[in-house]
Tab-separated table of C-alpha atoms in Angstrom:
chain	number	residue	atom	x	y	z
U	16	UNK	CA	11.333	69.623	-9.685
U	17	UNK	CA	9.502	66.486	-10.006
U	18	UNK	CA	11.992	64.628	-11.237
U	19	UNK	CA	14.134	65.427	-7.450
U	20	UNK	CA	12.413	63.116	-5.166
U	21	UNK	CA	13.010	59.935	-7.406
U	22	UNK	CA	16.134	60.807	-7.999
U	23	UNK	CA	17.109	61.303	-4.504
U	24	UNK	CA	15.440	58.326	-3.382
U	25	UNK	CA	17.068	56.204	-5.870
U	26	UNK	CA	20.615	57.491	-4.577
U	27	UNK	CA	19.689	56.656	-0.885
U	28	UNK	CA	18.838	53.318	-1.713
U	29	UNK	CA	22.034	52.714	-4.070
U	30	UNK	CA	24.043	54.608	-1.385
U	31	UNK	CA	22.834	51.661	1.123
U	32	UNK	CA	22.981	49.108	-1.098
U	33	UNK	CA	26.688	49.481	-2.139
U	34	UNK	CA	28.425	50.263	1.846
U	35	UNK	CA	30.111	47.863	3.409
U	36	UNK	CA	28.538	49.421	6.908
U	37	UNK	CA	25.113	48.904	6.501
U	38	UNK	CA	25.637	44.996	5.074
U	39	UNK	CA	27.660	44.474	8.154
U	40	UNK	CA	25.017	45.417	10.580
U	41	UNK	CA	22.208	44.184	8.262
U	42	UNK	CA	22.096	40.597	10.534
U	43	UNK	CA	22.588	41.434	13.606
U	44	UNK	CA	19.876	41.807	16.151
U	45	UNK	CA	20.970	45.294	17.718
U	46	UNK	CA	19.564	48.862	17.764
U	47	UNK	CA	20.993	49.937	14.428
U	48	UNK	CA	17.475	48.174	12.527
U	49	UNK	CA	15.536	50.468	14.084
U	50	UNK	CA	18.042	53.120	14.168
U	51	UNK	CA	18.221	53.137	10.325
U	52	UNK	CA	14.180	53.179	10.250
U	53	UNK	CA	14.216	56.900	11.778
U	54	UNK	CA	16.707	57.984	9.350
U	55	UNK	CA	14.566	56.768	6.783
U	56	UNK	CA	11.558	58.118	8.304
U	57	UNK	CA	13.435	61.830	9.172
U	58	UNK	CA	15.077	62.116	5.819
U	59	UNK	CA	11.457	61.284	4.527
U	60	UNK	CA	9.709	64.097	6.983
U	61	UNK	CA	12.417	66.523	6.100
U	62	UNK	CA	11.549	66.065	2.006
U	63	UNK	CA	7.635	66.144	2.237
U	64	UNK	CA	8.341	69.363	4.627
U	65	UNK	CA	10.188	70.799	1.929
U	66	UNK	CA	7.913	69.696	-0.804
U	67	UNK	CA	5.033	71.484	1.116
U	68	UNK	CA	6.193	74.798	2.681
U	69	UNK	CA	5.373	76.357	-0.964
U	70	UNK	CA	2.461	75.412	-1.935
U	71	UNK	CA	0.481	74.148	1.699
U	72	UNK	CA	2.428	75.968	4.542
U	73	UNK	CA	-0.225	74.140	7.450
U	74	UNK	CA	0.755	70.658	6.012
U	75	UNK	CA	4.762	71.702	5.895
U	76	UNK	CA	4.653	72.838	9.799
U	77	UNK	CA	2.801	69.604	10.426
U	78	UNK	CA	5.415	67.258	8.444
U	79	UNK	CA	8.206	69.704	10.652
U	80	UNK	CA	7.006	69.290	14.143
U	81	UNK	CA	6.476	65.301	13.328
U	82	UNK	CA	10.206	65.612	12.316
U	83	UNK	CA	11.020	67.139	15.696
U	84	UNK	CA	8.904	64.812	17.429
U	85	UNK	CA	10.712	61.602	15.650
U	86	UNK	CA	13.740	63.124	16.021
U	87	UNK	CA	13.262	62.928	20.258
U	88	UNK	CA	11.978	59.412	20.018
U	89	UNK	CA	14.701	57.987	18.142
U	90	UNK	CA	17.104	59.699	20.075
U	91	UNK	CA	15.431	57.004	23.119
U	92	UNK	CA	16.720	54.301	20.659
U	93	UNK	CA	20.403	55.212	19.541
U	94	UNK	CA	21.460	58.638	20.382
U	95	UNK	CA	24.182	58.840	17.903
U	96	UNK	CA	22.010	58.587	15.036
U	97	UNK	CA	20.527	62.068	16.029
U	98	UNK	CA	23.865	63.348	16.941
U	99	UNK	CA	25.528	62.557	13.963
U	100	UNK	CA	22.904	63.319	10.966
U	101	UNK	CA	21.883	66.758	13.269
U	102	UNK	CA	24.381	68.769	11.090
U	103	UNK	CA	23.397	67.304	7.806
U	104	UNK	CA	19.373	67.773	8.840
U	105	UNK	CA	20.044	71.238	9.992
U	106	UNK	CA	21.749	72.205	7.054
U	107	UNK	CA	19.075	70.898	4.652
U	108	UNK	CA	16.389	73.264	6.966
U	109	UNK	CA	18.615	76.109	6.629
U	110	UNK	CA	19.597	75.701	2.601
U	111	UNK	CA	16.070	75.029	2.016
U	112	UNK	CA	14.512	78.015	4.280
U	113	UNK	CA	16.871	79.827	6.291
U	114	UNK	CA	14.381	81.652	7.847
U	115	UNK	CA	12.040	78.658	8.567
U	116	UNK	CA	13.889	77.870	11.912
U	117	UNK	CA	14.387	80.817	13.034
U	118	UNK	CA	10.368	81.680	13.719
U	119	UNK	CA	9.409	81.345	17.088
U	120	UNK	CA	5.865	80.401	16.360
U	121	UNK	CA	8.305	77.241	14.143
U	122	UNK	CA	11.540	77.039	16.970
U	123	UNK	CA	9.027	76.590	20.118
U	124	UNK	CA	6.535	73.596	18.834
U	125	UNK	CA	9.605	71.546	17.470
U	126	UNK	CA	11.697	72.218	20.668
U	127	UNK	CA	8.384	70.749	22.501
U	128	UNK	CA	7.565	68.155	20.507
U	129	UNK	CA	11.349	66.776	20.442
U	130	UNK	CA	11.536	66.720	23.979
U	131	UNK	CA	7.848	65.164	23.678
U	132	UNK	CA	9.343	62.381	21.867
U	133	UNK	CA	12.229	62.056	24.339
U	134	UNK	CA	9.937	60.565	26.741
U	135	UNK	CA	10.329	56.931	26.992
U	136	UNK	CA	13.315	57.501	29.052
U	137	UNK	CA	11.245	58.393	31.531
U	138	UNK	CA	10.032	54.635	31.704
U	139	UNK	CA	13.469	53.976	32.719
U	140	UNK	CA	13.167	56.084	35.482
U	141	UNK	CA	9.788	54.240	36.689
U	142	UNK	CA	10.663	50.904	35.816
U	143	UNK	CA	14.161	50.794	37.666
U	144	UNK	CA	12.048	51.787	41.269
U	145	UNK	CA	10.325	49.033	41.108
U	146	UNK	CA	13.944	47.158	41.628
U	147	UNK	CA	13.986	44.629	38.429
U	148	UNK	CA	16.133	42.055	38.538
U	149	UNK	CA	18.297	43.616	35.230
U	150	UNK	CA	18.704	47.505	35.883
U	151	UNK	CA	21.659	48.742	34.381
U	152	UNK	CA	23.112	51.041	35.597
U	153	UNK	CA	20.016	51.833	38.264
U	154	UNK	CA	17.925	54.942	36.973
U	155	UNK	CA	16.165	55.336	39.771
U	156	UNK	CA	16.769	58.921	40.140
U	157	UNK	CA	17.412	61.711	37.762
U	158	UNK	CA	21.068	61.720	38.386
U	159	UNK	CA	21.403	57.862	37.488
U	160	UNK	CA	18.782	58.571	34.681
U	161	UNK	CA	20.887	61.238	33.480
U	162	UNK	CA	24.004	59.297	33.116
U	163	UNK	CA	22.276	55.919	31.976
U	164	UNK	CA	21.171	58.454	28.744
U	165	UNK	CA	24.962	59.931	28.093
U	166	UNK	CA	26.553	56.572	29.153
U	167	UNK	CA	28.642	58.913	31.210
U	168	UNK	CA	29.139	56.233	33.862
U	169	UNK	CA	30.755	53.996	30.713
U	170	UNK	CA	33.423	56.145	29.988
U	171	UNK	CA	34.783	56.812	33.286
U	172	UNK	CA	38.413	55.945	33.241
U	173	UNK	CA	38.497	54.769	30.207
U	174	UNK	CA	39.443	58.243	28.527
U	175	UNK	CA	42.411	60.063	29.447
U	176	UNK	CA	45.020	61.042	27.682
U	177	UNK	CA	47.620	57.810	28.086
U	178	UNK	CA	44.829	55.658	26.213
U	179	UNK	CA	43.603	57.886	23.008
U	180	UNK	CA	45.023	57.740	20.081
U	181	UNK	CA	43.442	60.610	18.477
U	182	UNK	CA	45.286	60.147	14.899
U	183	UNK	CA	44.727	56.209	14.812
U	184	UNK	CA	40.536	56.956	15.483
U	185	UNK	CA	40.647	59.796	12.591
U	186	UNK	CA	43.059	57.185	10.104
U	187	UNK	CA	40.038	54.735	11.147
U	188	UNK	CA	37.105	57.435	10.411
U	189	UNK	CA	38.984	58.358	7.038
U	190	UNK	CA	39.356	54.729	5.967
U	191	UNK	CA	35.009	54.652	6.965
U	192	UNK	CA	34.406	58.043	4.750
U	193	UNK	CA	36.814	56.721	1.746
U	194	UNK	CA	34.969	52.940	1.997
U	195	UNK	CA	31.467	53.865	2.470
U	196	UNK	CA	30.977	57.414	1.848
U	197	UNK	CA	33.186	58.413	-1.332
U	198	UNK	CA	32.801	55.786	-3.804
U	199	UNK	CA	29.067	55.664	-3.624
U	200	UNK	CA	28.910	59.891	-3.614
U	201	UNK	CA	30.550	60.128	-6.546
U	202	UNK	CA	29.199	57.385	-8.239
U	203	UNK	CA	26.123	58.845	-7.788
């Protein structure tokens, strides 16, 4: 057991070492910095959870509602971070307790605490009445806020059926998953 937690940090760290899609975004002055710092920090939430729930089961439901809580808040920085690693953190929850999430007195604090963390939208929503002189896409009223958050107002007209290519964007996600995803998997 002890041996686990190096041994899984070591393979994160080779895993982001060795992928083409990290080094590409390493220089660039964007959201993805800041992005990858919640993954970190969730993946590392998620492990001292797990380590805990045994042996100190107040210090594991701590380390889980900070999880939920991080989880919110760096949803406010790059949504698809939480989108996309949700099935691979719920997964972990449920192989390592599958009745963990499932407790109410668990499901209801995390559910609060995530939304808790979703909060700094809601400086969008103050900030934009006060009529700056950049205010994308003008959240100055839930509506607005609403689609400022899902980018809804981005994708109108750009997706119908003319302009997808569904099988060239999954020949492009398989090329991703055989460049950065296999090769370091199985090396490690």
């Amino acid at each position: 057991q002890s041996f686990i937690t190096p041994l899984l940090a070591t393979s994160f760290v080779l895993y982001f070492a060795f992928t083409t899609s990290f080094w590409s975004q390493a220089f660039r002055a964007e959201v993805y910095h800041l992005s990858f710092f919640f993954t970190v920090v969730l993946i590392f939430l998620l492990l001292k959870w797990s380590d805990s729930r045994e042996h100190n089961p107040g210090t594991a439901w701590r380390f889980f509602i900070l999880f939920a809580f991080i989880w919110g808040l760096s949803a406010t920085n790059h949504s698809l971070l939480v989108i996309s690693l949700a099935p691979a953190f719920l997964l972990f929850i449920l192989l390592t307790d599958s009745r963990y999430l499932f407790k109410l007195s668990n499901l209801i604090p995390a559910i609060f605490f995530g939304l808790v963390g979703l909060t700094p939208y809601l400086y969008l929503l103050i900030r934009s009445k006060q009529n700056p002189s950049l205010n994308w896409g003008s959240p100055d009223n839930w509506e607005n806020l609403w689609r400022v958050i899902t980018k809804s107002g981005s994708w109108q007209g750009s997706l119908n059926v003319s302009n997808v290519n569904i099988w060239a964007n999954l020949i492009q996600m398989a090329n991703f998953m055989l460049s950065d995803i296999l090769v370091p998997v199985v090396l490690l």
